């Protein structure tokens, strides 16, 4: 078995050969490569060089959210500096304590879902993940695929069914879209504000045909960019079907009966599941 290659960043011209040998090892990755003595942002510089020379997907596991954000910033800087067309992605934690009776912010869930979708489509060359996020259970790949909708200009789309799907995916119907996670329907226009996007999208129909797709400003409602297609992701990481919902409620009630738990302790949870379809 080949032993790992161990190296440090070059301190002077005499070490350039060692640095070149390290880059050659990163191109092939025939055996593990161990690098020591990298202070500060130099670790991100090395990974940027590794991507530049190998074009292999990379995953960076960090100790916490803050160090992950620092890694992401450093990687973006060095990749831009090296003129490498690779966009590192960040998979954030929920930033909630265990058993805390709260749901993550919609922006956090949106960013996580967008990153997972990028992984499914092989659009995530470098992924930075805090260890807490790496240890969490995730939505199955099949569920994310089934709950993601591709809308293209010129496509025939059953609008009523699409609106029902948006509601099932956690979007809230409103008269006018102002916040992330909302959608509205007015005449031939359907507005959707995804939680991972900075601007909502406006889909204009001609009958059942998608005539145009545009991004627009929330404050002015003025269109700012036309799109040929858009991918609409779910708003929550946990989207329950009616079958899943009823099965979960039945199991909760059965557990309460078997353990002789006061039914009032379950009322709030069961009511939320049946009416809100979420734990928030």
PDB file of C-alpha atoms in Angstrom, residues 5-212:
ATOM      1  CA  UNK A   5       2.179  12.034   0.845  1.00  0.00           C
ATOM      2  CA  UNK A   6       3.084  14.602   3.521  1.00  0.00           C
ATOM      3  CA  UNK A   7       4.075  18.141   2.648  1.00  0.00           C
ATOM      4  CA  UNK A   8       4.036  21.797   3.693  1.00  0.00           C
ATOM      5  CA  UNK A   9       3.613  24.932   1.614  1.00  0.00           C
ATOM      6  CA  UNK A  10       6.902  26.136   0.047  1.00  0.00           C
ATOM      7  CA  UNK A  11       8.789  28.664   2.112  1.00  0.00           C
ATOM      8  CA  UNK A  12      11.442  29.435  -0.495  1.00  0.00           C
ATOM      9  CA  UNK A  13      12.597  28.484  -3.983  1.00  0.00           C
ATOM     10  CA  UNK A  14      14.236  25.293  -2.710  1.00  0.00           C
ATOM     11  CA  UNK A  15      10.838  23.880  -1.810  1.00  0.00           C
ATOM     12  CA  UNK A  16       9.189  24.556  -5.168  1.00  0.00           C
ATOM     13  CA  UNK A  17       9.954  21.024  -6.335  1.00  0.00           C
ATOM     14  CA  UNK A  18       8.163  19.612  -3.313  1.00  0.00           C
ATOM     15  CA  UNK A  19       5.183  21.868  -4.006  1.00  0.00           C
ATOM     16  CA  UNK A  20       5.068  20.733  -7.632  1.00  0.00           C
ATOM     17  CA  UNK A  21       5.193  17.095  -6.484  1.00  0.00           C
ATOM     18  CA  UNK A  22       2.234  17.794  -4.208  1.00  0.00           C
ATOM     19  CA  UNK A  23       0.234  19.305  -7.081  1.00  0.00           C
ATOM     20  CA  UNK A  24       1.039  16.262  -9.204  1.00  0.00           C
ATOM     21  CA  UNK A  25      -0.282  14.052  -6.409  1.00  0.00           C
ATOM     22  CA  UNK A  26      -3.485  16.101  -6.264  1.00  0.00           C
ATOM     23  CA  UNK A  27      -4.019  15.592 -10.001  1.00  0.00           C
ATOM     24  CA  UNK A  28      -4.124  11.816  -9.734  1.00  0.00           C
ATOM     25  CA  UNK A  29      -5.100  11.182  -6.074  1.00  0.00           C
ATOM     26  CA  UNK A  30      -3.837   7.612  -6.420  1.00  0.00           C
ATOM     27  CA  UNK A  31      -3.186   7.547  -2.655  1.00  0.00           C
ATOM     28  CA  UNK A  32      -4.076   9.720   0.369  1.00  0.00           C
ATOM     29  CA  UNK A  33      -2.360  13.086   0.573  1.00  0.00           C
ATOM     30  CA  UNK A  34      -1.548  14.588   3.971  1.00  0.00           C
ATOM     31  CA  UNK A  35      -0.528  18.242   4.208  1.00  0.00           C
ATOM     32  CA  UNK A  36       0.691  19.861   7.430  1.00  0.00           C
ATOM     33  CA  UNK A  37       1.579  23.302   8.714  1.00  0.00           C
ATOM     34  CA  UNK A  38      -1.084  25.357   6.938  1.00  0.00           C
ATOM     35  CA  UNK A  39      -2.032  28.477   8.908  1.00  0.00           C
ATOM     36  CA  UNK A  40      -5.116  30.609   8.334  1.00  0.00           C
ATOM     37  CA  UNK A  41      -6.395  30.940   4.782  1.00  0.00           C
ATOM     38  CA  UNK A  42      -3.544  28.884   3.294  1.00  0.00           C
ATOM     39  CA  UNK A  43      -5.698  25.747   3.693  1.00  0.00           C
ATOM     40  CA  UNK A  44      -8.317  27.250   1.395  1.00  0.00           C
ATOM     41  CA  UNK A  45      -5.572  28.263  -1.046  1.00  0.00           C
ATOM     42  CA  UNK A  46      -4.376  24.669  -1.216  1.00  0.00           C
ATOM     43  CA  UNK A  47      -7.884  23.366  -1.900  1.00  0.00           C
ATOM     44  CA  UNK A  48      -8.341  25.991  -4.620  1.00  0.00           C
ATOM     45  CA  UNK A  49      -5.135  24.722  -6.204  1.00  0.00           C
ATOM     46  CA  UNK A  50      -6.337  21.134  -5.801  1.00  0.00           C
ATOM     47  CA  UNK A  51      -9.550  21.919  -7.662  1.00  0.00           C
ATOM     48  CA  UNK A  52      -7.689  23.851 -10.337  1.00  0.00           C
ATOM     49  CA  UNK A  53      -5.401  20.889 -11.061  1.00  0.00           C
ATOM     50  CA  UNK A  54      -7.703  17.896 -10.474  1.00  0.00           C
ATOM     51  CA  UNK A  55     -11.270  19.145 -11.131  1.00  0.00           C
ATOM     52  CA  UNK A  56     -12.451  16.573  -8.582  1.00  0.00           C
ATOM     53  CA  UNK A  57     -15.384  17.235  -6.220  1.00  0.00           C
ATOM     54  CA  UNK A  58     -14.304  18.261  -2.735  1.00  0.00           C
ATOM     55  CA  UNK A  59     -16.021  18.269   0.656  1.00  0.00           C
ATOM     56  CA  UNK A  60     -14.723  20.376   3.535  1.00  0.00           C
ATOM     57  CA  UNK A  61     -15.937  19.375   7.019  1.00  0.00           C
ATOM     58  CA  UNK A  62     -15.586  22.221   9.526  1.00  0.00           C
ATOM     59  CA  UNK A  63     -15.943  22.266  13.299  1.00  0.00           C
ATOM     60  CA  UNK A  64     -18.788  24.787  13.381  1.00  0.00           C
ATOM     61  CA  UNK A  65     -20.877  27.246  11.367  1.00  0.00           C
ATOM     62  CA  UNK A  66     -18.543  30.225  11.820  1.00  0.00           C
ATOM     63  CA  UNK A  67     -15.433  28.405  10.630  1.00  0.00           C
ATOM     64  CA  UNK A  68     -17.453  27.044   7.699  1.00  0.00           C
ATOM     65  CA  UNK A  69     -18.423  30.548   6.621  1.00  0.00           C
ATOM     66  CA  UNK A  70     -14.762  31.589   6.866  1.00  0.00           C
ATOM     67  CA  UNK A  71     -13.741  28.653   4.684  1.00  0.00           C
ATOM     68  CA  UNK A  72     -16.379  29.586   2.128  1.00  0.00           C
ATOM     69  CA  UNK A  73     -15.192  33.193   1.942  1.00  0.00           C
ATOM     70  CA  UNK A  74     -11.542  32.166   1.581  1.00  0.00           C
ATOM     71  CA  UNK A  75     -12.315  29.597  -1.115  1.00  0.00           C
ATOM     72  CA  UNK A  76     -14.319  32.103  -3.136  1.00  0.00           C
ATOM     73  CA  UNK A  77     -11.456  34.591  -2.952  1.00  0.00           C
ATOM     74  CA  UNK A  78      -8.744  32.166  -4.076  1.00  0.00           C
ATOM     75  CA  UNK A  79     -10.854  30.574  -6.816  1.00  0.00           C
ATOM     76  CA  UNK A  80     -11.606  34.036  -8.178  1.00  0.00           C
ATOM     77  CA  UNK A  81      -7.936  34.979  -7.851  1.00  0.00           C
ATOM     78  CA  UNK A  82      -6.901  31.874  -9.786  1.00  0.00           C
ATOM     79  CA  UNK A  83      -9.615  32.608 -12.396  1.00  0.00           C
ATOM     80  CA  UNK A  84     -11.180  29.214 -11.784  1.00  0.00           C
ATOM     81  CA  UNK A  85     -14.848  28.814 -12.709  1.00  0.00           C
ATOM     82  CA  UNK A  86     -16.011  26.910  -9.651  1.00  0.00           C
ATOM     83  CA  UNK A  87     -18.604  28.091  -7.160  1.00  0.00           C
ATOM     84  CA  UNK A  88     -18.187  26.578  -3.675  1.00  0.00           C
ATOM     85  CA  UNK A  89     -21.454  25.850  -1.870  1.00  0.00           C
ATOM     86  CA  UNK A  90     -22.288  25.981   1.824  1.00  0.00           C
ATOM     87  CA  UNK A  91     -24.587  23.564   3.640  1.00  0.00           C
ATOM     88  CA  UNK A  92     -25.579  25.407   6.849  1.00  0.00           C
ATOM     89  CA  UNK A  93     -26.806  23.973  10.115  1.00  0.00           C
ATOM     90  CA  UNK A  94     -30.296  24.651  11.430  1.00  0.00           C
ATOM     91  CA  UNK A  95     -28.707  26.650  14.270  1.00  0.00           C
ATOM     92  CA  UNK A  96     -31.134  25.086  16.743  1.00  0.00           C
ATOM     93  CA  UNK A  97     -30.433  23.254  19.965  1.00  0.00           C
ATOM     94  CA  UNK A  98     -31.451  19.569  20.203  1.00  0.00           C
ATOM     95  CA  UNK A  99     -35.154  19.193  21.084  1.00  0.00           C
ATOM     96  CA  UNK A 100     -35.702  22.944  20.824  1.00  0.00           C
ATOM     97  CA  UNK A 101     -39.409  23.393  19.894  1.00  0.00           C
ATOM     98  CA  UNK A 102     -38.686  25.633  16.928  1.00  0.00           C
ATOM     99  CA  UNK A 103     -38.359  25.242  13.167  1.00  0.00           C
ATOM    100  CA  UNK A 104     -35.336  26.537  11.237  1.00  0.00           C
ATOM    101  CA  UNK A 105     -35.645  29.842   9.396  1.00  0.00           C
ATOM    102  CA  UNK A 106     -37.069  29.442   5.904  1.00  0.00           C
ATOM    103  CA  UNK A 107     -33.923  31.063   4.443  1.00  0.00           C
ATOM    104  CA  UNK A 108     -31.763  28.379   6.093  1.00  0.00           C
ATOM    105  CA  UNK A 109     -33.959  25.537   4.838  1.00  0.00           C
ATOM    106  CA  UNK A 110     -34.021  27.134   1.383  1.00  0.00           C
ATOM    107  CA  UNK A 111     -30.228  27.333   1.248  1.00  0.00           C
ATOM    108  CA  UNK A 112     -29.923  23.704   2.366  1.00  0.00           C
ATOM    109  CA  UNK A 113     -32.464  22.501  -0.214  1.00  0.00           C
ATOM    110  CA  UNK A 114     -30.780  24.498  -2.985  1.00  0.00           C
ATOM    111  CA  UNK A 115     -27.435  22.912  -2.078  1.00  0.00           C
ATOM    112  CA  UNK A 116     -28.948  19.415  -2.022  1.00  0.00           C
ATOM    113  CA  UNK A 117     -30.491  20.063  -5.429  1.00  0.00           C
ATOM    114  CA  UNK A 118     -27.106  21.242  -6.695  1.00  0.00           C
ATOM    115  CA  UNK A 119     -25.572  17.970  -5.504  1.00  0.00           C
ATOM    116  CA  UNK A 120     -28.262  15.997  -7.334  1.00  0.00           C
ATOM    117  CA  UNK A 121     -27.463  17.839 -10.559  1.00  0.00           C
ATOM    118  CA  UNK A 122     -23.673  17.671 -10.103  1.00  0.00           C
ATOM    119  CA  UNK A 123     -23.474  21.459  -9.838  1.00  0.00           C
ATOM    120  CA  UNK A 124     -21.573  21.498  -6.555  1.00  0.00           C
ATOM    121  CA  UNK A 125     -17.807  21.177  -7.157  1.00  0.00           C
ATOM    122  CA  UNK A 126     -16.766  22.186  -3.624  1.00  0.00           C
ATOM    123  CA  UNK A 127     -19.033  21.746  -0.608  1.00  0.00           C
ATOM    124  CA  UNK A 128     -18.362  23.254   2.832  1.00  0.00           C
ATOM    125  CA  UNK A 129     -20.273  21.491   5.630  1.00  0.00           C
ATOM    126  CA  UNK A 130     -20.156  22.114   9.397  1.00  0.00           C
ATOM    127  CA  UNK A 131     -19.924  18.768  11.177  1.00  0.00           C
ATOM    128  CA  UNK A 132     -23.298  19.333  12.872  1.00  0.00           C
ATOM    129  CA  UNK A 133     -25.018  19.620   9.482  1.00  0.00           C
ATOM    130  CA  UNK A 134     -23.143  16.576   8.156  1.00  0.00           C
ATOM    131  CA  UNK A 135     -24.561  14.430  10.991  1.00  0.00           C
ATOM    132  CA  UNK A 136     -28.216  15.372  10.409  1.00  0.00           C
ATOM    133  CA  UNK A 137     -30.697  13.152   8.598  1.00  0.00           C
ATOM    134  CA  UNK A 138     -31.664  14.585   5.203  1.00  0.00           C
ATOM    135  CA  UNK A 139     -34.607  14.467   2.854  1.00  0.00           C
ATOM    136  CA  UNK A 140     -34.312  11.389   0.590  1.00  0.00           C
ATOM    137  CA  UNK A 141     -33.108  12.079  -2.944  1.00  0.00           C
ATOM    138  CA  UNK A 142     -36.314  10.666  -4.414  1.00  0.00           C
ATOM    139  CA  UNK A 143     -38.460  12.974  -2.272  1.00  0.00           C
ATOM    140  CA  UNK A 144     -36.525  16.063  -3.323  1.00  0.00           C
ATOM    141  CA  UNK A 145     -36.819  15.088  -6.987  1.00  0.00           C
ATOM    142  CA  UNK A 146     -40.562  14.489  -6.665  1.00  0.00           C
ATOM    143  CA  UNK A 147     -41.122  17.830  -4.899  1.00  0.00           C
ATOM    144  CA  UNK A 148     -39.068  19.917  -7.349  1.00  0.00           C
ATOM    145  CA  UNK A 149     -40.789  21.378 -10.396  1.00  0.00           C
ATOM    146  CA  UNK A 150     -39.140  22.589 -13.591  1.00  0.00           C
ATOM    147  CA  UNK A 151     -41.063  25.389 -15.267  1.00  0.00           C
ATOM    148  CA  UNK A 152     -39.987  26.400 -18.771  1.00  0.00           C
ATOM    149  CA  UNK A 153     -41.091  29.113 -21.135  1.00  0.00           C
ATOM    150  CA  UNK A 154     -43.519  27.689 -23.682  1.00  0.00           C
ATOM    151  CA  UNK A 155     -44.392  24.733 -21.460  1.00  0.00           C
ATOM    152  CA  UNK A 156     -47.976  23.561 -21.024  1.00  0.00           C
ATOM    153  CA  UNK A 157     -48.735  23.491 -17.297  1.00  0.00           C
ATOM    154  CA  UNK A 158     -51.934  22.747 -15.416  1.00  0.00           C
ATOM    155  CA  UNK A 159     -52.057  25.856 -13.281  1.00  0.00           C
ATOM    156  CA  UNK A 160     -54.537  24.599 -10.682  1.00  0.00           C
ATOM    157  CA  UNK A 161     -52.509  21.456 -10.065  1.00  0.00           C
ATOM    158  CA  UNK A 162     -49.308  23.501  -9.838  1.00  0.00           C
ATOM    159  CA  UNK A 163     -50.856  25.801  -7.218  1.00  0.00           C
ATOM    160  CA  UNK A 164     -51.953  22.766  -5.198  1.00  0.00           C
ATOM    161  CA  UNK A 165     -48.391  21.427  -5.389  1.00  0.00           C
ATOM    162  CA  UNK A 166     -47.011  24.737  -4.132  1.00  0.00           C
ATOM    163  CA  UNK A 167     -49.348  24.605  -1.130  1.00  0.00           C
ATOM    164  CA  UNK A 168     -48.352  20.986  -0.425  1.00  0.00           C
ATOM    165  CA  UNK A 169     -44.684  22.036  -0.601  1.00  0.00           C
ATOM    166  CA  UNK A 170     -45.184  24.541   2.210  1.00  0.00           C
ATOM    167  CA  UNK A 171     -45.831  27.760   0.278  1.00  0.00           C
ATOM    168  CA  UNK A 172     -48.453  30.103   1.731  1.00  0.00           C
ATOM    169  CA  UNK A 173     -51.029  31.684  -0.549  1.00  0.00           C
ATOM    170  CA  UNK A 174     -51.235  35.466  -0.196  1.00  0.00           C
ATOM    171  CA  UNK A 175     -52.864  38.340  -2.050  1.00  0.00           C
ATOM    172  CA  UNK A 176     -49.479  39.918  -2.864  1.00  0.00           C
ATOM    173  CA  UNK A 177     -46.092  38.238  -2.592  1.00  0.00           C
ATOM    174  CA  UNK A 178     -43.941  40.115  -0.088  1.00  0.00           C
ATOM    175  CA  UNK A 179     -42.114  37.470   1.966  1.00  0.00           C
ATOM    176  CA  UNK A 180     -40.171  34.319   1.157  1.00  0.00           C
ATOM    177  CA  UNK A 181     -42.339  31.237   1.101  1.00  0.00           C
ATOM    178  CA  UNK A 182     -45.396  32.987  -0.342  1.00  0.00           C
ATOM    179  CA  UNK A 183     -47.193  32.651  -3.678  1.00  0.00           C
ATOM    180  CA  UNK A 184     -50.097  34.526  -5.223  1.00  0.00           C
ATOM    181  CA  UNK A 185     -52.366  34.072  -8.213  1.00  0.00           C
ATOM    182  CA  UNK A 186     -53.965  36.984 -10.052  1.00  0.00           C
ATOM    183  CA  UNK A 187     -55.484  36.630 -13.495  1.00  0.00           C
ATOM    184  CA  UNK A 188     -52.868  35.171 -15.833  1.00  0.00           C
ATOM    185  CA  UNK A 189     -50.012  35.803 -13.357  1.00  0.00           C
ATOM    186  CA  UNK A 190     -48.577  33.467 -10.732  1.00  0.00           C
ATOM    187  CA  UNK A 191     -45.928  34.861  -8.362  1.00  0.00           C
ATOM    188  CA  UNK A 192     -43.660  32.607  -6.287  1.00  0.00           C
ATOM    189  CA  UNK A 193     -41.014  33.707  -3.753  1.00  0.00           C
ATOM    190  CA  UNK A 194     -38.587  30.875  -3.034  1.00  0.00           C
ATOM    191  CA  UNK A 195     -36.780  30.924   0.296  1.00  0.00           C
ATOM    192  CA  UNK A 196     -33.286  30.641  -1.217  1.00  0.00           C
ATOM    193  CA  UNK A 197     -33.772  33.440  -3.777  1.00  0.00           C
ATOM    194  CA  UNK A 198     -33.313  37.179  -3.295  1.00  0.00           C
ATOM    195  CA  UNK A 199     -36.115  38.015  -5.758  1.00  0.00           C
ATOM    196  CA  UNK A 200     -39.480  36.339  -6.431  1.00  0.00           C
ATOM    197  CA  UNK A 201     -40.416  35.038  -9.864  1.00  0.00           C
ATOM    198  CA  UNK A 202     -43.465  35.933 -11.944  1.00  0.00           C
ATOM    199  CA  UNK A 203     -44.898  33.289 -14.267  1.00  0.00           C
ATOM    200  CA  UNK A 204     -47.321  34.651 -16.860  1.00  0.00           C
ATOM    201  CA  UNK A 205     -49.724  32.253 -18.538  1.00  0.00           C
ATOM    202  CA  UNK A 206     -51.632  32.282 -21.788  1.00  0.00           C
ATOM    203  CA  UNK A 207     -54.255  29.691 -21.037  1.00  0.00           C
ATOM    204  CA  UNK A 208     -52.200  26.723 -19.782  1.00  0.00           C
ATOM    205  CA  UNK A 209     -49.049  27.780 -21.632  1.00  0.00           C
ATOM    206  CA  UNK A 210     -46.184  29.513 -19.793  1.00  0.00           C
ATOM    207  CA  UNK A 211     -45.770  32.720 -21.791  1.00  0.00           C
ATOM    208  CA  UNK A 212     -42.973  34.324 -19.756  1.00  0.00           C
TER     209      UNK A 212
END
